[in-house]
Coordinates of C-alpha atoms and ligand atoms in Angstrom, one line a residue:
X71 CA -22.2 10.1 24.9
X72 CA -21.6 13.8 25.2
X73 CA -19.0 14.3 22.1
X74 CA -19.8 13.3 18.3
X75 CA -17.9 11.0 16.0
X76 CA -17.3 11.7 12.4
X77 CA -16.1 9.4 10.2
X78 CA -14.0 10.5 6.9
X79 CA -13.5 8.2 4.2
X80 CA -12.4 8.1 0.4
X81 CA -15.0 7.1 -2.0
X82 CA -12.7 6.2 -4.6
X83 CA -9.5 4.8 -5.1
X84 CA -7.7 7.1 -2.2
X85 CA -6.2 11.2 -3.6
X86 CA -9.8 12.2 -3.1
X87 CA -8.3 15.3 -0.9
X88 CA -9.3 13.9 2.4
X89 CA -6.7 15.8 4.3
X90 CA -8.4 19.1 3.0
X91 CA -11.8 18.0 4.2
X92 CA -10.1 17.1 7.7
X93 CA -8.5 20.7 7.6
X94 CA -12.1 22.2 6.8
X95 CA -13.6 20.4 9.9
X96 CA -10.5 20.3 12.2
X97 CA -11.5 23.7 14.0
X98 CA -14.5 22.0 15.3
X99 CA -12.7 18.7 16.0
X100 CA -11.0 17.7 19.4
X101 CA -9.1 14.6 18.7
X102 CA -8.3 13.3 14.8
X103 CA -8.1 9.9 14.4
X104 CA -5.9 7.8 12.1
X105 CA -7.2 4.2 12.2
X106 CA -5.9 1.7 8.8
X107 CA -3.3 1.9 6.4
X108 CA 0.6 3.5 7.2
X109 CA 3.1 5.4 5.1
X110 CA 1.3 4.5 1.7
X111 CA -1.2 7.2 2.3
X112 CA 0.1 10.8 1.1
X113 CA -1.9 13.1 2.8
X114 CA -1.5 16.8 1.3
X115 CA -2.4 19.9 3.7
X116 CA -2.0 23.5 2.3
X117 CA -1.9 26.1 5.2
X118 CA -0.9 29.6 5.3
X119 CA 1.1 28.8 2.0
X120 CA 3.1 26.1 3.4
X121 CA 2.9 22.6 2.2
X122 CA 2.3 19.7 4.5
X123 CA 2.4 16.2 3.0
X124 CA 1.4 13.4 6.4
X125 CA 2.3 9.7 5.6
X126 CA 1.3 8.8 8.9
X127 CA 0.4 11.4 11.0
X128 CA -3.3 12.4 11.0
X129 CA -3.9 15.7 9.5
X130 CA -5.1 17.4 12.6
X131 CA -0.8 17.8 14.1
X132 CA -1.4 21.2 12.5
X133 CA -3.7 22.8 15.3
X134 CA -2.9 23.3 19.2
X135 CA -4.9 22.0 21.4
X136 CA -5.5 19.1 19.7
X137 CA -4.9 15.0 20.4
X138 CA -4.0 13.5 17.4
X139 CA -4.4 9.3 17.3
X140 CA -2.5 6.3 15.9
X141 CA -5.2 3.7 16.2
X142 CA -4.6 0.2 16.6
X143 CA -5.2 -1.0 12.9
X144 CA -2.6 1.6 11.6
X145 CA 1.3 -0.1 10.3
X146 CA 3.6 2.1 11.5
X147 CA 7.0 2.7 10.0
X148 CA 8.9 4.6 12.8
X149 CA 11.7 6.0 10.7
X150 CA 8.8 8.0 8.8
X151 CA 6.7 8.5 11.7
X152 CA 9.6 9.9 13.7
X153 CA 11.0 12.2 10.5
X154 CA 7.5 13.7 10.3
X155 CA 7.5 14.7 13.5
X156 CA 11.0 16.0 13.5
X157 CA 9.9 18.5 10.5
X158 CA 7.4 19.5 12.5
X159 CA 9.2 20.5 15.3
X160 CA 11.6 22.0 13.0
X161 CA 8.9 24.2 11.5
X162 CA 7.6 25.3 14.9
X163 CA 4.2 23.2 14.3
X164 CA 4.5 20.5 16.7
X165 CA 1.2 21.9 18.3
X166 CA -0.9 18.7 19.2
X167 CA -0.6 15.9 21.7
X168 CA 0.2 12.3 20.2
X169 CA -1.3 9.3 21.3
X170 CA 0.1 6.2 19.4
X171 CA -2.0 3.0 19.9
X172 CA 0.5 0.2 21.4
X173 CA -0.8 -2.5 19.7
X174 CA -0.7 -0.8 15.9
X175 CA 2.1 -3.2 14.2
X176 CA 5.4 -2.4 13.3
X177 CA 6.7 -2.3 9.9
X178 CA 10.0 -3.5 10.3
X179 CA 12.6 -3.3 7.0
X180 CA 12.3 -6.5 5.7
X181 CA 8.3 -5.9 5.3
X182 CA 9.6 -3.2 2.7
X183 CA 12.3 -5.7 0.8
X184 CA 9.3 -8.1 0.5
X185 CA 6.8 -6.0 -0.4
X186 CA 9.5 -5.1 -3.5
X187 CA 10.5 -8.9 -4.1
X188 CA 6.9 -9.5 -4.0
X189 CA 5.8 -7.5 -6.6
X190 CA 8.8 -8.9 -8.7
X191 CA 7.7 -12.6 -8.3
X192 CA 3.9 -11.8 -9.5
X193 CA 5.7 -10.1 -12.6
X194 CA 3.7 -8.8 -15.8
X195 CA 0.5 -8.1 -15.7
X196 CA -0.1 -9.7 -12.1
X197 CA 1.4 -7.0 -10.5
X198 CA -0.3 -4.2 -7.7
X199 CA 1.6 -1.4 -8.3
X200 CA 2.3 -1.6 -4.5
X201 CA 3.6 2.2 -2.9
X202 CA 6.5 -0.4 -1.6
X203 CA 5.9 0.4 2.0
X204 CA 5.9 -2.8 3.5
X205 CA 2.1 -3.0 4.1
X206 CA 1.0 -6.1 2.5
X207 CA 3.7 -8.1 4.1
X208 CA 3.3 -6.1 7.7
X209 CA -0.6 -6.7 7.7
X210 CA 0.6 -10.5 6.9
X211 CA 2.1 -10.8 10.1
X212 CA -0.1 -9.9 11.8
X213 CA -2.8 -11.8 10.2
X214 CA -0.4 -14.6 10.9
X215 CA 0.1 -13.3 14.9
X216 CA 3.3 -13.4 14.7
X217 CA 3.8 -9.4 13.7
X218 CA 5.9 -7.0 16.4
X219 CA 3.6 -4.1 17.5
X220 CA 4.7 -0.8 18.4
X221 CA 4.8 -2.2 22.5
X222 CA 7.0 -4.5 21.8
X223 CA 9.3 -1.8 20.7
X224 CA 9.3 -1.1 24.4
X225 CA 10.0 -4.5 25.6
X226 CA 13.2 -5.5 24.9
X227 CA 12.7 -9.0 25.9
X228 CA 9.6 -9.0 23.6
X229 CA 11.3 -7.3 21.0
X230 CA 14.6 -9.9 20.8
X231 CA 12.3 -13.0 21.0
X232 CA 9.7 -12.0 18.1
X233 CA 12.6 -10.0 15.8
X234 CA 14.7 -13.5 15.9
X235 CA 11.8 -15.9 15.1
X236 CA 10.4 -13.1 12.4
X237 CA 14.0 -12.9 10.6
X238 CA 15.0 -16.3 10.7
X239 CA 11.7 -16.5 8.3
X240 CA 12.2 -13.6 6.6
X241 CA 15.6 -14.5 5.7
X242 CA 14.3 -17.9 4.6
X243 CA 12.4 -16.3 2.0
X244 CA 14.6 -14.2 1.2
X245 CA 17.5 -16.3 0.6
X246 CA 15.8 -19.6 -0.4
X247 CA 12.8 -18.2 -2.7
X248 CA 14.2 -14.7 -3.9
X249 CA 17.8 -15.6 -3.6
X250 CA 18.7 -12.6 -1.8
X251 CA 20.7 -11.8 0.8
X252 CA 19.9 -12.2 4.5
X253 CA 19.3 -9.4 6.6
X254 CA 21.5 -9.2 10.0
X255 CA 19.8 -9.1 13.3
X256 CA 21.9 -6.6 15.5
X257 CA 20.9 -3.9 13.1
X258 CA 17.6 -4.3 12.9
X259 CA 17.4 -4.8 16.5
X260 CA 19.3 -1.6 17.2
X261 CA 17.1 0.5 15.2
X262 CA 14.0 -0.6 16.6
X263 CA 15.1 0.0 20.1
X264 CA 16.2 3.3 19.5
X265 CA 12.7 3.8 17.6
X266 CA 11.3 2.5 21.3
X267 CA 12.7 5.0 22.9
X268 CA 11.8 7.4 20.4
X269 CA 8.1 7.0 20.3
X270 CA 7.8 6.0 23.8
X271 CA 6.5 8.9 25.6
X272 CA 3.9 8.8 22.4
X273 CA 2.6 5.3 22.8
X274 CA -0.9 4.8 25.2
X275 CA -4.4 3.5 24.9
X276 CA -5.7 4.7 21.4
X277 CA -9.2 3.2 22.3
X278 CA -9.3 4.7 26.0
X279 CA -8.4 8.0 24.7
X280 CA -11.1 8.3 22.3
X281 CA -13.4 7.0 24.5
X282 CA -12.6 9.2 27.7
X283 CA -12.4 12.2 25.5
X284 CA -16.2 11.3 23.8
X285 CA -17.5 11.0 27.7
X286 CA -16.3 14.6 28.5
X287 CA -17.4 15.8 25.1
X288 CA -15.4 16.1 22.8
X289 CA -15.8 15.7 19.3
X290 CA -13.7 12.7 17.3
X291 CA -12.9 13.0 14.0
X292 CA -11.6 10.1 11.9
X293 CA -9.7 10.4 9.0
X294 CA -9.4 7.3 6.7
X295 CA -6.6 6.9 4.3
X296 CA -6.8 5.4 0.7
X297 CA -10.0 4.9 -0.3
X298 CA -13.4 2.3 -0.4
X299 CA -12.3 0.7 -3.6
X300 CA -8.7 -0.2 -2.3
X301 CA -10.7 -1.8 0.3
X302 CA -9.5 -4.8 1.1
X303 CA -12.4 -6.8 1.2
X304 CA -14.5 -4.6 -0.7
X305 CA -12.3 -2.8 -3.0
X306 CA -10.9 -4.3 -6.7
X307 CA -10.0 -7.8 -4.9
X308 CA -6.7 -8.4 -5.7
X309 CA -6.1 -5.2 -6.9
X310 CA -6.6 -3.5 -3.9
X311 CA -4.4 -2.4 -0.1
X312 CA -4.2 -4.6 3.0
X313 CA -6.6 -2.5 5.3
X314 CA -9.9 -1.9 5.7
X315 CA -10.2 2.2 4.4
X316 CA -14.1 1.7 4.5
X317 CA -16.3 3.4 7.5
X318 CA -16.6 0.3 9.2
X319 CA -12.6 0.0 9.5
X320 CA -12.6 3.1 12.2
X321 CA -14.1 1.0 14.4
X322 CA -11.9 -1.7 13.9
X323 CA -9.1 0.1 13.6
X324 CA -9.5 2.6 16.6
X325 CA -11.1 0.2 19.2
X326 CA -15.2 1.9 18.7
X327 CA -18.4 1.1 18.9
X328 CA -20.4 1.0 15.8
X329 CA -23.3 2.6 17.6
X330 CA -21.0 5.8 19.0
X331 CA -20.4 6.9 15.2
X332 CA -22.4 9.6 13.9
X333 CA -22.2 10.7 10.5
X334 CA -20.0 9.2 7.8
X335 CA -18.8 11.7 5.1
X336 CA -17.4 10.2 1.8
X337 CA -15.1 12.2 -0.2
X338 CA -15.0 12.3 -3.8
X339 CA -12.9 13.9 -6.6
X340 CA -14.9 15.6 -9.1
X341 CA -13.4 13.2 -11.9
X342 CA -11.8 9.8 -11.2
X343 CA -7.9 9.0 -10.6
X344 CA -6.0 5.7 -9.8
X345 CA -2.4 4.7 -8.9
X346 CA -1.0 1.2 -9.5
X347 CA -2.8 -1.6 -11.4
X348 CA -6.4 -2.7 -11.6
X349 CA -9.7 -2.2 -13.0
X350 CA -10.6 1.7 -13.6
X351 CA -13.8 1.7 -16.1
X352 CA -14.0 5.3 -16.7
X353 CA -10.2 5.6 -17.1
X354 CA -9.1 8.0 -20.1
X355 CA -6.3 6.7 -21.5
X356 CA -6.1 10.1 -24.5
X357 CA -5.5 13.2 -24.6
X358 CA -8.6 14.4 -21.9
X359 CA -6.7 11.5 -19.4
X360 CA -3.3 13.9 -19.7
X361 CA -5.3 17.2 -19.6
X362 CA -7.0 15.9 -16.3
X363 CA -3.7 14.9 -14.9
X364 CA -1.9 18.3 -15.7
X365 CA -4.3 20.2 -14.6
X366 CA -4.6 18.2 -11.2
X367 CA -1.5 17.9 -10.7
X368 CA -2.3 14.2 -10.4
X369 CA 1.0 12.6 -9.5
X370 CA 1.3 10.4 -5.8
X371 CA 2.4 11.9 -3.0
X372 CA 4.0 9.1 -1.6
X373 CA 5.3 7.7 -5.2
X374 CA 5.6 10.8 -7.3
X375 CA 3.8 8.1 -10.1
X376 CA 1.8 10.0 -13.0
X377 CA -1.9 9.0 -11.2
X378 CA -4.7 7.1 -13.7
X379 CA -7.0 9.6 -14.8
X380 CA -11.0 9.2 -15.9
X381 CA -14.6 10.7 -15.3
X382 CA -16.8 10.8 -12.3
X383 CA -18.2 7.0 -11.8
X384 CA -21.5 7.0 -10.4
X385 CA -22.0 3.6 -10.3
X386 CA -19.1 3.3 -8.3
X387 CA -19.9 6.1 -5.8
X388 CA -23.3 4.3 -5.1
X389 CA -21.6 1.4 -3.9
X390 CA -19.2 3.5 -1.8
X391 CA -22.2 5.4 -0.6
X392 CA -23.9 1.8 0.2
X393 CA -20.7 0.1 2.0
X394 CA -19.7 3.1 4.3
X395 CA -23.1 4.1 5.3
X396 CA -22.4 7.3 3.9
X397 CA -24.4 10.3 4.9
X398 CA -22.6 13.5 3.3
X399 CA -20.6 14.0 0.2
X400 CA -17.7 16.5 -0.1
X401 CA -16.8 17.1 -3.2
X402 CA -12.7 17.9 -4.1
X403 CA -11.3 19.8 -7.3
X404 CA -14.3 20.7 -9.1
X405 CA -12.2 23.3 -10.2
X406 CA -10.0 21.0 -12.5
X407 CA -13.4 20.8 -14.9
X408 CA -13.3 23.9 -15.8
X409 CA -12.8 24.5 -19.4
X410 CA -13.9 21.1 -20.5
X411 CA -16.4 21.3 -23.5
X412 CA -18.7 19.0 -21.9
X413 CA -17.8 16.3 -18.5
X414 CA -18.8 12.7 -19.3
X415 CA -20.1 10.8 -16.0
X416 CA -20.9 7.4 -15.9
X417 CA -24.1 6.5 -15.3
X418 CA -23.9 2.9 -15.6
X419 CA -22.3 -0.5 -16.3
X420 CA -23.7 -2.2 -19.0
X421 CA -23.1 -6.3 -19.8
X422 CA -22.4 -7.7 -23.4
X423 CA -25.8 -8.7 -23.1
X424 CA -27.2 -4.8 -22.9
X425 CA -27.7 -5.4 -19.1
X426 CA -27.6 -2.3 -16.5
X427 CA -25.2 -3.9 -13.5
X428 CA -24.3 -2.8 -10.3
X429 CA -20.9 -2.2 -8.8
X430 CA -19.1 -5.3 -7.7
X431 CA -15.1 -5.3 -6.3
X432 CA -14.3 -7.8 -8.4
X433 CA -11.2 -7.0 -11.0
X434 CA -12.3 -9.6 -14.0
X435 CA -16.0 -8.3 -13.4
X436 CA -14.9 -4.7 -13.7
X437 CA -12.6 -5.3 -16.6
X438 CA -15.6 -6.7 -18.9
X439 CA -18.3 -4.0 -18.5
X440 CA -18.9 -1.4 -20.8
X441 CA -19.3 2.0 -18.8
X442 CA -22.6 4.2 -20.0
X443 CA -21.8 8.0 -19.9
X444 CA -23.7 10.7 -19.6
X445 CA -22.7 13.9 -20.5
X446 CA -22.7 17.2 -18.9
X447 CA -22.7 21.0 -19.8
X448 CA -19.0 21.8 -19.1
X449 CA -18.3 25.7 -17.9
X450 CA -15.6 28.3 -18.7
X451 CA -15.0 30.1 -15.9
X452 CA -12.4 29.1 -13.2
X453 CA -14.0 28.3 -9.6
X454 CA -11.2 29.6 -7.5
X455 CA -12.5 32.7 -6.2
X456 CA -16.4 31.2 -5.8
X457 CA -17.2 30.7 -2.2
X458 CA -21.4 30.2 -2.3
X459 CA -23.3 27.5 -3.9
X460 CA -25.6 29.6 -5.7
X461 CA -22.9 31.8 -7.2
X462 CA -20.9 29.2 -9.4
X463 CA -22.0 28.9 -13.3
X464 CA -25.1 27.0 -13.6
X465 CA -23.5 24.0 -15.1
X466 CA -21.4 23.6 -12.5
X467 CA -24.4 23.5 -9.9
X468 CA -26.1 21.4 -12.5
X469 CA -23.4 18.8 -12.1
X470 CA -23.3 19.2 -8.5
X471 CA -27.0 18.5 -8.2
X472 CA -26.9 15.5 -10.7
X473 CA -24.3 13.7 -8.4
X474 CA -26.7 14.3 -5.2
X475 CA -29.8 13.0 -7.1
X476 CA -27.7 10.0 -8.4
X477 CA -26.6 8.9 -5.3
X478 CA -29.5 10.2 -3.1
X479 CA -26.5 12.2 -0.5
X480 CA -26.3 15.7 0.0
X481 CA -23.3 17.2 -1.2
X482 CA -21.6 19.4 1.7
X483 CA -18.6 20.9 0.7
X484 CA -17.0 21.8 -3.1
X485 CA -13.4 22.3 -3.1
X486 CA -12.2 24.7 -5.8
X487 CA -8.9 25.1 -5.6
X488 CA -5.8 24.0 -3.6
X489 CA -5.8 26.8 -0.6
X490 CA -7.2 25.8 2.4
X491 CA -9.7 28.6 2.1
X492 CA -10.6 27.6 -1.3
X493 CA -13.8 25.5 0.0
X494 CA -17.8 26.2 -0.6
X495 CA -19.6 24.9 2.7
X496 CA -23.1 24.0 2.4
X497 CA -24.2 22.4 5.9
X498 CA -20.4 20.9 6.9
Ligands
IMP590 P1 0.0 -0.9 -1.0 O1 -1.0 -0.2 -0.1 O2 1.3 -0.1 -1.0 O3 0.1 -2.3 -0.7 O4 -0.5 -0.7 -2.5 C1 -1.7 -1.4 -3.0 C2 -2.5 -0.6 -3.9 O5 -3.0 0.6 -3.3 C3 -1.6 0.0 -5.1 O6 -2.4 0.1 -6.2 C4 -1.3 1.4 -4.6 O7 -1.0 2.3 -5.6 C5 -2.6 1.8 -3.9 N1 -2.5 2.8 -2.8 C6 -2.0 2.6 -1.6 N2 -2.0 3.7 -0.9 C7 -2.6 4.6 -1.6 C8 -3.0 6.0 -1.4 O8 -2.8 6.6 -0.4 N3 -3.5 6.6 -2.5 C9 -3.8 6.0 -3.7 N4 -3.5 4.7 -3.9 C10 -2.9 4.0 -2.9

C-alpha cells in the first residue's frame, strides 16, 4: 500500500485533546477518519483564534483539500451533523469533501428520550452519567439488527417499514415501562426524510474511500473519540460508552484491515480527568481536584459538566499502551502543572493484601485498590512559550522522561497551552 494509516486514540477516559493532536498532524494527512462513538464526543479545535467544538465531524473539516470520513461504526445524529456543517459554511470553512459511511446508524429521537429514562430507571448510585445522546440505546439497535442506518434515510420504503416496527417498540417502552407518552410517527418520519435529503449527496462507501485513497497514496488519519477506558469492552465495564474507542475499533469501525494500520498514537493528559460515574483511582476529590479543574478549564464540551479531576495513572496508561498496540505518546496540557509544589503519579495499584496489581476494566476491582503515588519535582515557570524539548525546566523533562520509561513509549508531542501552535514536536 502506497499511503500510511495512523491511528489516534484516547488513553484515558476521553478530553485527552485528541482534536489538537489531529490539528498537529492534519497538514500531512489526506483523509481524517471518524470511526466509533457520535455526538457524545466534544472535540475542541483552536485555529487562528477561533474556536471549533466537532461532535461529529472529524477534526480534519478545517483544511481544503481534505476528505473527511464518517465510518460505518459512528451513530449519527443528523440534526447535529447537519448544524455543524451549516456553521461551517457560515464561517466560510466548509473546505473539505464529506464522505458519510451508509451503513453508520441513525440516532433517531426516541434513542435520546431513552437514553434519559434510562438513566432514571438505574437511579442512585447505578447511574452512567450518560452525555444523553442516545448512544447506548442507538448501538442497542443495532446490536439487535433492527437499527435504521443512514441509507435507509434514503429509502423511503426502508425508512417507513423499520421507523414503524422501531416506534411501535419504542413507544411500548415508553408508555408501558416509563409511563410516558408515545411519540407520533409522521413527525419523526418527516424529519428523517428531510435529514435524507440533506445528507444525501454526503453519503458513499466509507471503506472504498479509504481504501482507494491508501492505493494512490495517501495518508489516513484516524481520529478516535472518547477514550480506551470508556471502552466498551475494555473500559470500566459498566461504567463505560457503547463503542469500541480502542485502536482496534478503526478497523471495525471504518471497514480496514488490521495489517494496513501503521502506527497507533495514544494521547494522554498530563494529569487525569473523568465525566459521569465510575471508578477514577487517582481522582482528587480536595482542593488540588478544583485547582486542576480551574486551571484546565476542565468542564465537557458536549455537557458543560465540571470534569473529575486526578493525577497521571500509570498503571492505567500501561494497559492503554498494551490494548491499542500503542506506539507513540502525545502528551496534552503539561502546562496546567505548572505551579504545583510537587505532581503525584501513580505508580501502582496495591491490594489489601500489599499486592502490586495490574490494570483491569472492572469497576468493583478498581474501586478496592489502593493507588501508590510517586511524587514528582513540580516547576514554576509557565510552558506556553516553550517550543523544544530540551528547553523546558528540568522537572518538567524529568516528568516527561519518567512517563516514557514507565510505559516503555516515546513521547512525541507536549502540548503547552491551548493555541494550535502551542505544541513541542519531538519525532510526530
Ligand atoms: P454515553 O457515551 O453518552 O453513553 O456516556 C457513557 C459514559 O461515557 C459517561 O460517563 C459519559 O460521561 C462518558 N463519555 C461519553 N463521551 C465522552 C467524551 O467524549 N468525553 C468524555 N467522556 C465521555
Amino acid at each position: 500500500m502506497k499511503g500510511r494509516v495512523e491511528v489516534i486514540v484516547g488513553a484515558q477516559w476521553g478530553d485527552e485533546g485528541k482534536g489538537r493532536v489531529v490539528d498537529a498532524m492534519a497538514n500531512t494527512m489526506d483523509v481524517v477518519v471518524r470511526f466509533q462513538g457520535g455526538a457524545n464526543a466534544g472535540h475542541t479545535v483552536i485555529v487562528e483564534g477561533e474556536k471549533y467544538i466537532f461532535h461529529l465531524l472529524p477534526s480534519g473539516m478545517l483544511y481544503s483539500g481534505k476528505t473527511c470520513v464518517i465510518g460505518n461504526g459512528v451513530v449519527i445524529d443528523p440534526q447535529q451533523l447537519l448544524e455543524e456543517l451549516g456553521d461551517l459554511q457560515e464561517r466560510g470553512k466548509d473546505r473539505a469533501r464529506l464522505v458519510i459511511s451508509g451503513a453508520a446508524h441513525v440516532v433517531m429521537p426516541y434513542h435520546k428520550v431513552l437514553d434519559g429514562m434510562e438513566e432514571r430507571l438505574r437511579g442512585f448510585g447505578k447511574k452512567i452519567g450518560t452525555t444523553r445522546r442516545g448512544i447506548g440505546p442507538c448501538y442497542m439497535d443495532k446490536v439487535n439488527r433492527c437499527g435504521i442506518r443512514v441509507e435507509d434515510l434514503l429509502c423511503e420504503d426502508a425508512l417507513r417499514e423499520k421507523l414503524s416496527f422501531n416506534l411501535e417498540v419504542k413507544n411500548m417502552y415508553l408508555t408501558r415501562i416509563y409511563g410516558e407518552a408515545p411519540m407520533a410517527f409522521g413527525e419523526i418520519f418527516d424529519q428523517a426524510r428531510t435529514w435524507g435529503e440533506k445528507l444525501g449527496p454526503y453519503v458513499g462507501d466509507a471503506s472504498l474511500t479509504v481504501f482507494e485513497a491508501l492505493v494512490k497514496g495517501s495518508n489516513v488519519l484516524f481520529e478516535g473519540a472518547q477514550g480506551t477506558l470508556l471502552d466498551l469492552d475494555h473500559g470500566t465495564y459498566p461504567f463505560v460508552t457503547s463503542s469500541s474507542p480502542v485502536a482496534g475499533g478503526a478497523c471495525v469501525g471504518a471497514g480496514l484491515g488490521p495489517s494496513l494500520v501503521g502506527r497507533v498514537t495514544g494521547v494522554v493528559k498530563a494529569y487525569c480527568t473523568r465525566v459521569g460515574e465510575g471508578p477514577f483511582p487517582t481522582e482528587h476529590k480536595g482542593d488540588l481536584g478544583d485547582a486542576l479543574r480551574e486551571r484546565g478549564c476542565e468542564f465537557g464540551a458536549t455537557t458543560g459538566r465540571p470534569r473529575r479531576c486526578g493525577w497521571l495513572d500509570l498503571v492505567a496508561l500501561k494497559y492503554a499502551v498494551r490494548v491499542n498496540g500503542i506506539h507513540a505518546l502525545a502528551l496534552t496540557k503539561l502546562d496546567v502543572l505548572s505551579g504545583f509544589e510537587s505532581i503525584p503519579v501513580c505508580v501502582s495499584y496495591r491490594s489489601d493484601e500489599g499486592e502490586d496489581l495490574p490494570f483491569r476494566g472492572n469497576s468493583p476491582f478498581l474501586d478496592s485498590v489502593e493507588p501508590v503515588f510517586r511524587n514528582m519535582d513540580g516547576w514554576k515557570r509557565d510552558l506556553g512559550e516553550y517550543r523544544s524539548f530540551d528547553d523546558l525546566p528540568l522537572a518538567a523533562r524529568e516528568y516527561i522522561r519518567f512517563i516514557e520509561e514507565w510505559t516503555g513509549v516515546p513521547v512525541v508531542l507536549v502540548g503547552v497551552g491551548p493555541g494550535r501552535d502551542q505544541t513541542i514536536v519531538r519525532g510526530l
